[in-house]
Amino acid sequence: MSEACPLCGAVSTEGKTCEEIYHEFLALEFTDPDYGRVHFLTVACYMIQHEGYSDESYVWVESALRKYLQEGWPISMIREDAARGPGRDKGVRRPADAPHLPKIAWSMTIADVAAQMHDAESYCRLIEQWGHAALKEMGPLVVNNP
Ligand SMILES: [Zn+2]
């Protein structure tokens, strides 16, 4: 019997934590370029759903996801944009003392990808689907700082 993830609400069918699944996914992506081509989305979605980003970085990643998924920006341009983004002078990660974010009933989590993927093609398709869901549902996490 697995417990739901306190951050994203996922329940892994294999009793793994989201973090364990995430590390398995990253290992796949680093060793096989067929998996690695969705790396940006994997990291973004995981961080978005686990209070991973600073407020500034939530603003940045929302626009980056929109550019990548909806406007067709190539990943090289997203990386250049990231180099100029909030990660440039401050960390992208959420500080430990930052306020908690609202809980969102995500329609898709990393556990859904893990349960349904069976090869590189299905993996990339599911990660893209996860990216679209995260972009659509992340609104309450994006605080527009002055
Ligand atoms: Zn989780």
Coordinates of C-alpha atoms and ligand atoms in Angstrom, one line a residue:
M1 CA 0.0 0.0 0.0
S2 CA 1.6 3.2 -1.1
E3 CA 1.0 6.7 0.3
A4 CA 0.3 9.7 -1.8
C5 CA 3.2 12.1 -2.4
P6 CA 2.7 15.0 0.0
L7 CA 3.7 17.5 -2.7
C8 CA 2.1 16.4 -5.9
G9 CA -0.4 13.8 -4.7
A10 CA 0.9 11.0 -6.9
V11 CA 0.5 7.4 -5.8
S12 CA 3.0 5.1 -7.3
T13 CA 1.7 1.7 -8.3
E14 CA 5.2 0.3 -7.6
G15 CA 5.5 1.8 -4.2
K16 CA 8.2 4.2 -5.3
T17 CA 8.5 7.8 -4.3
C18 CA 8.4 10.5 -6.9
E19 CA 12.0 11.3 -6.2
E20 CA 13.0 7.6 -6.9
I21 CA 11.1 7.6 -10.2
Y22 CA 12.7 11.0 -11.1
H23 CA 16.2 9.7 -10.6
E24 CA 15.4 6.6 -12.6
F25 CA 14.1 8.8 -15.4
L26 CA 17.2 11.0 -15.3
A27 CA 19.4 8.0 -15.5
L28 CA 17.5 6.8 -18.6
E29 CA 17.8 10.3 -20.2
F30 CA 21.5 10.6 -19.5
T31 CA 22.3 7.2 -20.9
D32 CA 19.9 7.1 -23.9
P33 CA 19.5 10.1 -26.2
D34 CA 16.1 8.8 -27.4
Y35 CA 14.9 9.4 -23.8
G36 CA 17.1 12.4 -23.3
R37 CA 15.4 14.6 -25.8
V38 CA 12.6 15.4 -23.4
H39 CA 14.9 16.2 -20.5
F40 CA 13.9 19.9 -20.2
L41 CA 10.3 18.8 -19.7
T42 CA 11.0 16.1 -17.2
V43 CA 13.0 18.5 -15.0
A44 CA 10.5 21.3 -15.4
C45 CA 7.4 19.2 -14.6
Y46 CA 9.0 17.5 -11.6
M47 CA 10.2 20.8 -10.2
I48 CA 6.9 22.5 -10.8
Q49 CA 4.9 19.7 -9.0
H50 CA 7.3 19.5 -6.1
E51 CA 7.7 23.1 -5.0
G52 CA 11.1 23.0 -6.6
Y53 CA 11.3 26.5 -8.0
S54 CA 11.8 29.9 -6.6
D55 CA 8.9 32.4 -7.3
E56 CA 11.0 34.0 -10.1
S57 CA 11.7 30.6 -11.6
Y58 CA 8.0 29.7 -11.6
V59 CA 7.4 32.8 -13.7
W60 CA 10.2 31.9 -16.0
V61 CA 9.4 28.2 -16.5
E62 CA 5.7 28.9 -17.2
S63 CA 6.8 31.1 -20.1
A64 CA 9.5 28.7 -21.2
L65 CA 6.9 25.8 -21.3
R66 CA 4.6 27.9 -23.4
K67 CA 7.3 28.8 -25.8
Y68 CA 8.5 25.2 -26.1
L69 CA 5.1 23.4 -26.2
Q70 CA 2.9 25.9 -27.9
E71 CA 5.2 28.2 -29.9
G72 CA 7.6 25.6 -31.1
W73 CA 10.8 27.1 -29.8
P74 CA 13.7 24.7 -30.2
I75 CA 15.4 23.5 -27.0
S76 CA 18.6 25.4 -27.8
M77 CA 16.6 28.7 -27.6
I78 CA 15.1 27.6 -24.4
R79 CA 18.5 27.0 -23.0
E80 CA 19.8 30.4 -24.1
D81 CA 16.7 31.9 -22.5
A82 CA 17.4 30.0 -19.3
A83 CA 21.0 31.4 -19.3
R84 CA 19.5 34.9 -19.2
G85 CA 16.7 33.9 -16.8
P86 CA 16.4 34.0 -13.0
G87 CA 19.0 31.2 -12.6
R88 CA 21.7 33.6 -13.9
D89 CA 22.2 35.5 -10.7
K90 CA 20.1 33.6 -8.2
G91 CA 19.5 29.9 -7.8
V92 CA 16.4 28.5 -9.5
R93 CA 15.6 26.3 -6.6
R94 CA 13.1 27.3 -4.0
P95 CA 14.7 28.4 -0.7
A96 CA 14.0 26.2 2.3
D97 CA 12.3 29.1 4.1
A98 CA 10.1 30.2 1.2
P99 CA 6.3 30.0 1.8
H100 CA 4.5 26.8 0.8
L101 CA 2.6 26.9 -2.4
P102 CA -1.1 26.1 -3.0
K103 CA -1.9 22.4 -3.5
I104 CA -3.0 21.5 -7.0
A105 CA -5.0 18.4 -8.0
W106 CA -2.7 17.6 -10.9
S107 CA -4.4 15.6 -13.7
M108 CA -1.0 13.9 -14.4
T109 CA 2.0 13.2 -12.3
I110 CA 5.4 11.4 -12.7
A111 CA 3.7 8.2 -11.4
D112 CA 1.4 8.2 -14.4
V113 CA 4.3 8.4 -16.8
A114 CA 6.1 5.6 -14.9
A115 CA 3.0 3.4 -15.0
Q116 CA 2.3 3.8 -18.7
M117 CA 5.7 4.1 -20.4
H118 CA 7.2 1.1 -22.1
D119 CA 9.8 2.4 -24.5
A120 CA 11.5 5.6 -25.6
E121 CA 8.6 6.6 -27.9
S122 CA 5.9 6.2 -25.3
Y123 CA 8.1 7.8 -22.7
C124 CA 8.6 11.0 -24.7
R125 CA 4.9 11.1 -25.6
L126 CA 3.9 10.8 -22.0
I127 CA 6.4 13.4 -20.8
E128 CA 5.1 15.8 -23.4
Q129 CA 1.6 15.1 -22.2
W130 CA 2.7 15.7 -18.6
G131 CA 4.3 19.0 -19.8
H132 CA 1.0 20.2 -21.3
A133 CA -0.9 19.3 -18.2
A134 CA 1.5 21.0 -15.9
L135 CA 1.5 24.2 -18.0
K136 CA -2.3 24.2 -18.0
E137 CA -2.7 23.6 -14.3
M138 CA 0.3 25.5 -12.8
G139 CA -1.4 29.0 -12.7
P140 CA -1.9 29.2 -8.9
L141 CA 1.9 28.6 -8.4
V142 CA 2.9 31.6 -10.5
V143 CA 3.1 34.7 -8.4
N144 CA 3.9 37.8 -10.4
N145 CA 6.4 39.7 -8.3
P146 CA 6.7 43.4 -8.9
Ligands
ZN1 ZN 5.3 13.8 -6.0

